[in-house]
CSV table of C-alpha atoms in Angstrom, one decimal:
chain,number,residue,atom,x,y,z
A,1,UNK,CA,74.0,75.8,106.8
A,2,UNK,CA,75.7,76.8,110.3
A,3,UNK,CA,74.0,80.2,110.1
A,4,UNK,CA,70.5,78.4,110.4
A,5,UNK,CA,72.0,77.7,113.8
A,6,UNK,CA,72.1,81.3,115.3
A,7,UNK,CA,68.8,82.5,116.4
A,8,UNK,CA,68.7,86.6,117.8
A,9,UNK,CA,67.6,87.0,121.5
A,10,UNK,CA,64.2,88.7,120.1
A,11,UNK,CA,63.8,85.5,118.1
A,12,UNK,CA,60.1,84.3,119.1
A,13,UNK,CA,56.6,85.9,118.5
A,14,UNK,CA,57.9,89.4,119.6
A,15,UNK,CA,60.4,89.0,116.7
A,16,UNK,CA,57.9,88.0,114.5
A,17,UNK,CA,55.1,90.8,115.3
A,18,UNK,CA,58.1,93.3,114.6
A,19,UNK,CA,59.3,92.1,111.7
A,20,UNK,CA,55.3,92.4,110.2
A,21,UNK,CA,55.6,95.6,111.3
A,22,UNK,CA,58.0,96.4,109.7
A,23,UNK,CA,57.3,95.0,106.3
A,24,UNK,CA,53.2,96.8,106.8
A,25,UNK,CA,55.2,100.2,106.7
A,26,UNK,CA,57.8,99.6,104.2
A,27,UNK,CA,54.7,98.8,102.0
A,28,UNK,CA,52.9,102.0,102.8
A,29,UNK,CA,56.3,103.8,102.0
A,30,UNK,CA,56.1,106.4,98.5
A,31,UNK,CA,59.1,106.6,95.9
A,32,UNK,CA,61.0,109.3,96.6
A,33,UNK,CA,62.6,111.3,93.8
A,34,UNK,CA,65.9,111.0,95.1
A,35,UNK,CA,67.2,113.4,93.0
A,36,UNK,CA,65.2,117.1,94.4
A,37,UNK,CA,66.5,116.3,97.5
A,38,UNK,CA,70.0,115.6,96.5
A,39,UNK,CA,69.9,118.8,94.7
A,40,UNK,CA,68.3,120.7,97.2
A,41,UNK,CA,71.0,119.7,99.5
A,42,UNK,CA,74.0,120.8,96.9
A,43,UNK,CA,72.3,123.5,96.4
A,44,UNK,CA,71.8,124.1,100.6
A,45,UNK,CA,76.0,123.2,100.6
A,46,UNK,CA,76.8,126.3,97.8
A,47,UNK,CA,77.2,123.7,95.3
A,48,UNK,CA,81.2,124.9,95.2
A,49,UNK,CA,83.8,123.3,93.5
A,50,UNK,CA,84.5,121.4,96.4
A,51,UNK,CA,83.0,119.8,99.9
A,52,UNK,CA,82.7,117.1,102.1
A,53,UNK,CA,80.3,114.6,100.7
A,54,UNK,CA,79.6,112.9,104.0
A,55,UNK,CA,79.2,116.0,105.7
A,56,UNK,CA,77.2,117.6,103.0
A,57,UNK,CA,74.8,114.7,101.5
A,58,UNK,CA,75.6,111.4,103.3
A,59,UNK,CA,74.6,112.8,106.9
A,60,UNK,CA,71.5,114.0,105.7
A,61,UNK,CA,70.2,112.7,102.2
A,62,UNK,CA,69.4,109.0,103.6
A,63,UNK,CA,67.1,110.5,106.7
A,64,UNK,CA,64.9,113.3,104.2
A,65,UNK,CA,64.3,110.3,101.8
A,66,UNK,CA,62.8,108.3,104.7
A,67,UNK,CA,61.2,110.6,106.4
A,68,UNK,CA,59.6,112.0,103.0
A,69,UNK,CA,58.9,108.2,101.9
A,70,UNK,CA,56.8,107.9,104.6
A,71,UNK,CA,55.0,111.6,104.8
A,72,UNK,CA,56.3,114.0,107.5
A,73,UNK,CA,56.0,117.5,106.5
A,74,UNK,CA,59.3,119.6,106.0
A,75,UNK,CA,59.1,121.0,109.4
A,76,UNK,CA,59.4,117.3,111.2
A,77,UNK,CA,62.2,116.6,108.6
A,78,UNK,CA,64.1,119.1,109.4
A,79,UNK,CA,63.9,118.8,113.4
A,80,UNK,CA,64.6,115.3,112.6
A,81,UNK,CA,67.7,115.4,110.7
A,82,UNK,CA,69.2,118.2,113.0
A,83,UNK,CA,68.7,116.0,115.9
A,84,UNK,CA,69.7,112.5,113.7
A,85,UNK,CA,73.7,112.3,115.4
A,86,UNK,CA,72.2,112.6,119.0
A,87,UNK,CA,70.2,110.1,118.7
A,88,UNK,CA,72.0,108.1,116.6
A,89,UNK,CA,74.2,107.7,119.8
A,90,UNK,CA,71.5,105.2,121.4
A,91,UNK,CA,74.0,102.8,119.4
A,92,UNK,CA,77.1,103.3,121.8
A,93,UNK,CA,78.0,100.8,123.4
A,94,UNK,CA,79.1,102.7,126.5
A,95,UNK,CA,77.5,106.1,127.1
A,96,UNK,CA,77.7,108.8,129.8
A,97,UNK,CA,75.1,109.9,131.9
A,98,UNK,CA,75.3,113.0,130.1
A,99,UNK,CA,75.0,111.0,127.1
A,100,UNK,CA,72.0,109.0,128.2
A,101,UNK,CA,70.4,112.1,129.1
A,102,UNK,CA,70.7,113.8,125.9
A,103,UNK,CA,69.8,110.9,124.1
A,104,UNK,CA,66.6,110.0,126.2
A,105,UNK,CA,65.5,114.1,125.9
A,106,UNK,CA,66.1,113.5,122.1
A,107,UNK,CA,64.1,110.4,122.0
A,108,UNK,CA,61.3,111.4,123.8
A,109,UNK,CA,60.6,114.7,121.3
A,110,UNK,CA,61.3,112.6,117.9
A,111,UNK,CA,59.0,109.6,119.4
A,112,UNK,CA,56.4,112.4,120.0
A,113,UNK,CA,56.5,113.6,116.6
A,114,UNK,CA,56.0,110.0,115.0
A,115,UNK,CA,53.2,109.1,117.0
A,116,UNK,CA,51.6,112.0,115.9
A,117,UNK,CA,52.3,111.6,112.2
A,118,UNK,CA,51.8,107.9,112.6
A,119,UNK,CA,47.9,108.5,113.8
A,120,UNK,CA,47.1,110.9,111.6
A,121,UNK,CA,47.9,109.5,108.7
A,122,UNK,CA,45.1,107.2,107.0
A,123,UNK,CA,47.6,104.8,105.2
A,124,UNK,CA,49.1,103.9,108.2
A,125,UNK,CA,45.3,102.6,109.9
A,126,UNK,CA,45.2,99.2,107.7
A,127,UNK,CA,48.6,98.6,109.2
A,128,UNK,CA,47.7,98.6,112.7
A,129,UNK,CA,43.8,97.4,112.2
A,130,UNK,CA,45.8,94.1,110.3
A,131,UNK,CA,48.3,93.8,113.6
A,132,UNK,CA,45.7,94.4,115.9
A,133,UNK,CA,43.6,91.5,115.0
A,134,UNK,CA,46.1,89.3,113.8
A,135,UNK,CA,48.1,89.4,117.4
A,136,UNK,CA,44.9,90.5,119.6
A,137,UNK,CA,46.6,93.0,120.8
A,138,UNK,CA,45.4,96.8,121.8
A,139,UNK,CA,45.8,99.8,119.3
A,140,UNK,CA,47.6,101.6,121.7
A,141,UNK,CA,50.1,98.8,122.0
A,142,UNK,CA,50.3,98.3,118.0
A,143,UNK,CA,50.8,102.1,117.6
A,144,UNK,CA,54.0,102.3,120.0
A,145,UNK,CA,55.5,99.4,118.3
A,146,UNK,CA,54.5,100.6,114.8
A,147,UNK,CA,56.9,104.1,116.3
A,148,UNK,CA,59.4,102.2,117.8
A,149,UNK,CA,60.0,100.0,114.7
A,150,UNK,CA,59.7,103.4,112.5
A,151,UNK,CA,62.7,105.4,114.8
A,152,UNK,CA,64.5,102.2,115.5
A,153,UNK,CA,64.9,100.6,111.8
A,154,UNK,CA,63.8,103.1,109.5
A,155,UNK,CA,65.9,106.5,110.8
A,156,UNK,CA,68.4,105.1,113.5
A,157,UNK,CA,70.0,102.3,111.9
A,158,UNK,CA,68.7,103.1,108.2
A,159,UNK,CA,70.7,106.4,108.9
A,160,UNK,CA,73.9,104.7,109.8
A,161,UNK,CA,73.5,102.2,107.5
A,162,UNK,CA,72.7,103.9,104.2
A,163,UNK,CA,75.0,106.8,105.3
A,164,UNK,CA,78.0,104.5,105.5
A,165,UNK,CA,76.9,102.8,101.8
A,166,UNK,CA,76.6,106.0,100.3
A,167,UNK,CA,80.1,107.1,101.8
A,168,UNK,CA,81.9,104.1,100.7
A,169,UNK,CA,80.1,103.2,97.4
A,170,UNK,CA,81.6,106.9,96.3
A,171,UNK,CA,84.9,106.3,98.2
A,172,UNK,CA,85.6,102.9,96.1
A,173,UNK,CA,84.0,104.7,92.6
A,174,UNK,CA,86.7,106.8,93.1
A,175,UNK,CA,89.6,104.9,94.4
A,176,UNK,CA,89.4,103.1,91.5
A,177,UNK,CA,90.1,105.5,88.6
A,178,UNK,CA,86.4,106.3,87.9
A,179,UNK,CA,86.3,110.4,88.1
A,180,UNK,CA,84.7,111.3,85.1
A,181,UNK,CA,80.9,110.6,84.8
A,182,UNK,CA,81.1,108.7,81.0
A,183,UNK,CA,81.0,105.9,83.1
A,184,UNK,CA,79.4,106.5,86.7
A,185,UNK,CA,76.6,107.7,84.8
A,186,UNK,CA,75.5,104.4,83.0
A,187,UNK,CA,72.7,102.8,85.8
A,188,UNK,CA,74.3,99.2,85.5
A,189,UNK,CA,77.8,100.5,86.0
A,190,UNK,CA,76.6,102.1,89.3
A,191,UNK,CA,74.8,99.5,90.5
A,192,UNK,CA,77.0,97.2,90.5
A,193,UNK,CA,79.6,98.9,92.2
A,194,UNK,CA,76.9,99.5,94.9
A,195,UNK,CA,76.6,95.5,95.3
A,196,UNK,CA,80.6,95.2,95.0
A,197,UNK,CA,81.2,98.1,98.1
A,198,UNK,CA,78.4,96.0,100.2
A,199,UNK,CA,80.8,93.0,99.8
A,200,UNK,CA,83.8,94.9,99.9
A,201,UNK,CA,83.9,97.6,102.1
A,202,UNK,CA,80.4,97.1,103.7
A,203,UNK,CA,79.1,99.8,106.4
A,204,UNK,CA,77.8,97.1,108.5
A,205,UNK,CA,80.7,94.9,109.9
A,206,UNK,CA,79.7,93.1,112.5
A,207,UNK,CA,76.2,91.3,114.4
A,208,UNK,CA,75.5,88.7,117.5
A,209,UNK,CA,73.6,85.7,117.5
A,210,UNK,CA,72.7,82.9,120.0
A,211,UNK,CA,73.4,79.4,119.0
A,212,UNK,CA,70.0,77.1,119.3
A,213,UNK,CA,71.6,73.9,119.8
A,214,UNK,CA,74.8,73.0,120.8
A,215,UNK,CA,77.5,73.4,117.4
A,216,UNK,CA,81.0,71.6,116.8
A,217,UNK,CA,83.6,74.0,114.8
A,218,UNK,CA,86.7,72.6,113.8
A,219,UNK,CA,88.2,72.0,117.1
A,220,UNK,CA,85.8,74.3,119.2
A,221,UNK,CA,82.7,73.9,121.2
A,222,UNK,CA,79.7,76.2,120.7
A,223,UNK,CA,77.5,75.4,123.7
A,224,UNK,CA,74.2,76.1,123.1
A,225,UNK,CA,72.9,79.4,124.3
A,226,UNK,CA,75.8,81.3,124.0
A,227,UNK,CA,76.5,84.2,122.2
A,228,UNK,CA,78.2,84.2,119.1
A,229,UNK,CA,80.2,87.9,117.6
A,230,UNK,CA,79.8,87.6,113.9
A,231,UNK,CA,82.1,89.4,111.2
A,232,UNK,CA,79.9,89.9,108.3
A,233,UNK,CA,82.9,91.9,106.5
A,234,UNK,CA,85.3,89.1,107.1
A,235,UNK,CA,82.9,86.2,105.5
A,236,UNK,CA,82.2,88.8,102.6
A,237,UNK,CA,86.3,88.1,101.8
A,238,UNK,CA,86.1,84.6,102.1
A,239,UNK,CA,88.1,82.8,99.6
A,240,UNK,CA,85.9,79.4,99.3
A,241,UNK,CA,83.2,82.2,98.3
A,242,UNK,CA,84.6,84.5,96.2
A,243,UNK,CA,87.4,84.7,93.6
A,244,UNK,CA,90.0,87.2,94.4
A,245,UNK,CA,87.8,88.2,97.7
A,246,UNK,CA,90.5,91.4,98.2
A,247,UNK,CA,89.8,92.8,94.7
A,248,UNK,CA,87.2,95.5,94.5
A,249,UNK,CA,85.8,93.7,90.9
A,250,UNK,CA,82.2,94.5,90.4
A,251,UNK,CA,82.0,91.6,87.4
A,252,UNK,CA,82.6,89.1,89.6
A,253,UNK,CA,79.7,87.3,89.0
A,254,UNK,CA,78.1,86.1,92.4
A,255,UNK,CA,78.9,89.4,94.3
A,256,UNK,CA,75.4,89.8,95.1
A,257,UNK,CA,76.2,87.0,97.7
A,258,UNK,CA,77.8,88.7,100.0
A,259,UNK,CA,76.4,88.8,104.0
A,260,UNK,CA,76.0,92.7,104.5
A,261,UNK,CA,72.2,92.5,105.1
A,262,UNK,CA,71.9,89.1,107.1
A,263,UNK,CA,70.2,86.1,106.3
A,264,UNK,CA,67.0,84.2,107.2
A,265,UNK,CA,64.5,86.1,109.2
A,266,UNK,CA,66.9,88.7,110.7
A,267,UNK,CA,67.8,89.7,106.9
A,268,UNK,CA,67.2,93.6,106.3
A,269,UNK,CA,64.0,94.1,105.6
A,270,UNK,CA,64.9,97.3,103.8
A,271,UNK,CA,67.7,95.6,101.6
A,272,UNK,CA,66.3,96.3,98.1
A,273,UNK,CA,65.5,99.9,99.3
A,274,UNK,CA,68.8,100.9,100.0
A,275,UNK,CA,70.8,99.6,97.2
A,276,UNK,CA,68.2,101.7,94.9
A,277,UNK,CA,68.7,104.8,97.1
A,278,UNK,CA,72.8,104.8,96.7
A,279,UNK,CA,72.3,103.9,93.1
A,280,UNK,CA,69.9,106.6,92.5
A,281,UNK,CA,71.4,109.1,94.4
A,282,UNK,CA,75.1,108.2,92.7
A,283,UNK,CA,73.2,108.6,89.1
A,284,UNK,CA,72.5,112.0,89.6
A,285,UNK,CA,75.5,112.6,91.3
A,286,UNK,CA,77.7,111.6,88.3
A,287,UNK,CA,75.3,113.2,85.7
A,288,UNK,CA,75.3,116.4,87.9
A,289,UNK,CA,78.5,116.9,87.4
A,290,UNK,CA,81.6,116.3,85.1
A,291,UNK,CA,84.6,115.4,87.2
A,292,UNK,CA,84.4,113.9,90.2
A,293,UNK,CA,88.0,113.4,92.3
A,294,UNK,CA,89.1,112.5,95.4
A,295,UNK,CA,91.2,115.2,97.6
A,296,UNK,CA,92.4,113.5,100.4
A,297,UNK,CA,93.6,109.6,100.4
A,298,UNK,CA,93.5,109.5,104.5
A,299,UNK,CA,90.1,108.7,105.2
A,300,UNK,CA,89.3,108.6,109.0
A,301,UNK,CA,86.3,106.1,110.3
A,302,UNK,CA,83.8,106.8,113.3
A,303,UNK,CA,85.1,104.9,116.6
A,304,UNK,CA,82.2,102.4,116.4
A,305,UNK,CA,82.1,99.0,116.7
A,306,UNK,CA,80.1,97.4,114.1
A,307,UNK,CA,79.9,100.5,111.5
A,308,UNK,CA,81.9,101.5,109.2
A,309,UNK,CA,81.6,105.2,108.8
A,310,UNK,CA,83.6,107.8,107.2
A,311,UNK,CA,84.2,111.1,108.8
A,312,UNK,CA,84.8,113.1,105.8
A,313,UNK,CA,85.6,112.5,102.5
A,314,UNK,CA,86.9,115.7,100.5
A,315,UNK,CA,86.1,116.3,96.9
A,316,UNK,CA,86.4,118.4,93.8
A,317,UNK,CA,83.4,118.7,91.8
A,318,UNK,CA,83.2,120.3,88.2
């Protein structure tokens, strides 16, 4: 395959010793009941007969199940989450100085906070004993990667990514006749939906990649080295793949193929997680309550480059 062809620039032993540590703390991560929290938040929102589900749950549900997956007290969660959209701005691909300020302020107090938690929690010591010996490396140095990889994959991108699956899984649920929680409430119905918005209307559009060896497309040259801008959304429509590709069908059998996540060693780590978490969260949703419609057709998107983000998304609950 051509992808096998694309390496990241962290590709190498640095790659390789965060991508462990990665997986080590997904491991030591607890089930969340997905559902308290949800409620806790409706009930936080008024729980009225309508709001903005982004606003309301998307912003916030993804970050509290993380953070509570992995242990942080209520207090840390809530800091956290209120500071989530400042930092969250680390992602921009231009910034201010103003910006940068604010963000690197942010940073510095949330990075604080997870070291803390980090060493002072004992399920989190096999982790960094295992790295430490396996890459002879100093605790110190395994700890600050063990925070970085927490803040970096686990609450920045996790909260853009799940955040944008939760907002669009709902957005297509709805879009396409499904108000009524007969339905939404049955765990395979939901699921698959969840698979068919990651194909469809993914919240992840778009990654780079550097080509390892020189690579002949069609009638263009791919010198070796160079960087390559890839559009997951537009090979998750691709006809040779999948029937109908600009049909939101969540029978189509092999939907599950789509490229939302990546491939290879770059694939998302937390992929399994997060189509659990939207499913879960949706379940309750739909069981929570009777009718679920749509108030406003004109959704407006974030101005980012590679996410796909609703602002808002208006409904009426019952």
């Amino acid at each position: 395959m051509m992808i096998s062809q694309f390496v990241r620039l962290s590709n190498g032993i640095k790659h390789e010793l965060a991508r462990e540590s990665a997986m080590l703390l997904l491991e030591t991560a607890n089930k969340v009941a997905i559902n308290n929290v949800l409620e806790n938040l409706l009930q936080n929102a008024g729980c009225k007969s309508e709001m903005d589900w982004v606003d309301s749950i998307c912003k916030k549900l993804p970050i509290l199940v993380v953070l509570k997956s992995f242990g942080f007290n209520d207090t840390d969660c809530d800091l956290i989450v209120s500071k989530i959209e400042q930092l969250v701005k680390i992602m921009l691909p231009h910034k201010t100085y103003e910006q940068i300020a604010a963000i690197n302020e942010v940073s510095k107090e949330i990075y604080i906070i997870t070291e803390k938690h980090l060493i002072a929690t004992s399920i989190y010591k096999p982790v960094i004993k295992t790295l430490s010996e396996k890459y002879k490396l100093e605790k110190d140095k395994i700890v600050s990667l063990c925070v970085s990889n927490l803040i970096a994959l686990s609450i920045i991108q996790g909260y853009d990514a799940n955040r944008g699956l939760l907002s669009n899984s709902l957005l297509q649920i709805l879009n396409h006749g499904n108000t009524v929680s007969n339905d939404c409430s049955n765990v395979t119905y939901l699921r698959k939906s969840v698979i068919e918005t990651l194909r469809f209307d993914p919240p992840v559009h778009n990654t780079k990649r550097v080509a390892v060896n020189d690579i002949i497309l069609d009638d263009a040259v791919i010198k070796k080295g160079e960087t390559i801008f890839i559009v997951l959304a537009s090979g998750n429509r691709d006809p040779k793949q999948f029937v109908n590709p600009n049909t939101f069908d969540i029978d189509r059998t092999n939907n599950n193929e789509h490229l939302t996540f990546g491939l290879g060693g770059h694939r998302c780590p937390a992929n399994n997680f997060s189509v659990n978490f939207a499913t879960d969260a949706l379940i309750y949703f739909f069981t929570r309550f009777k009718i679920i419609k749509l108030l406003d057709n004109n959704i407006e998107y974030e101005p980012t480059i590679n996410v796909r983000l609703p602002k808002s998304i208006l409904i009426s609950i019952l």
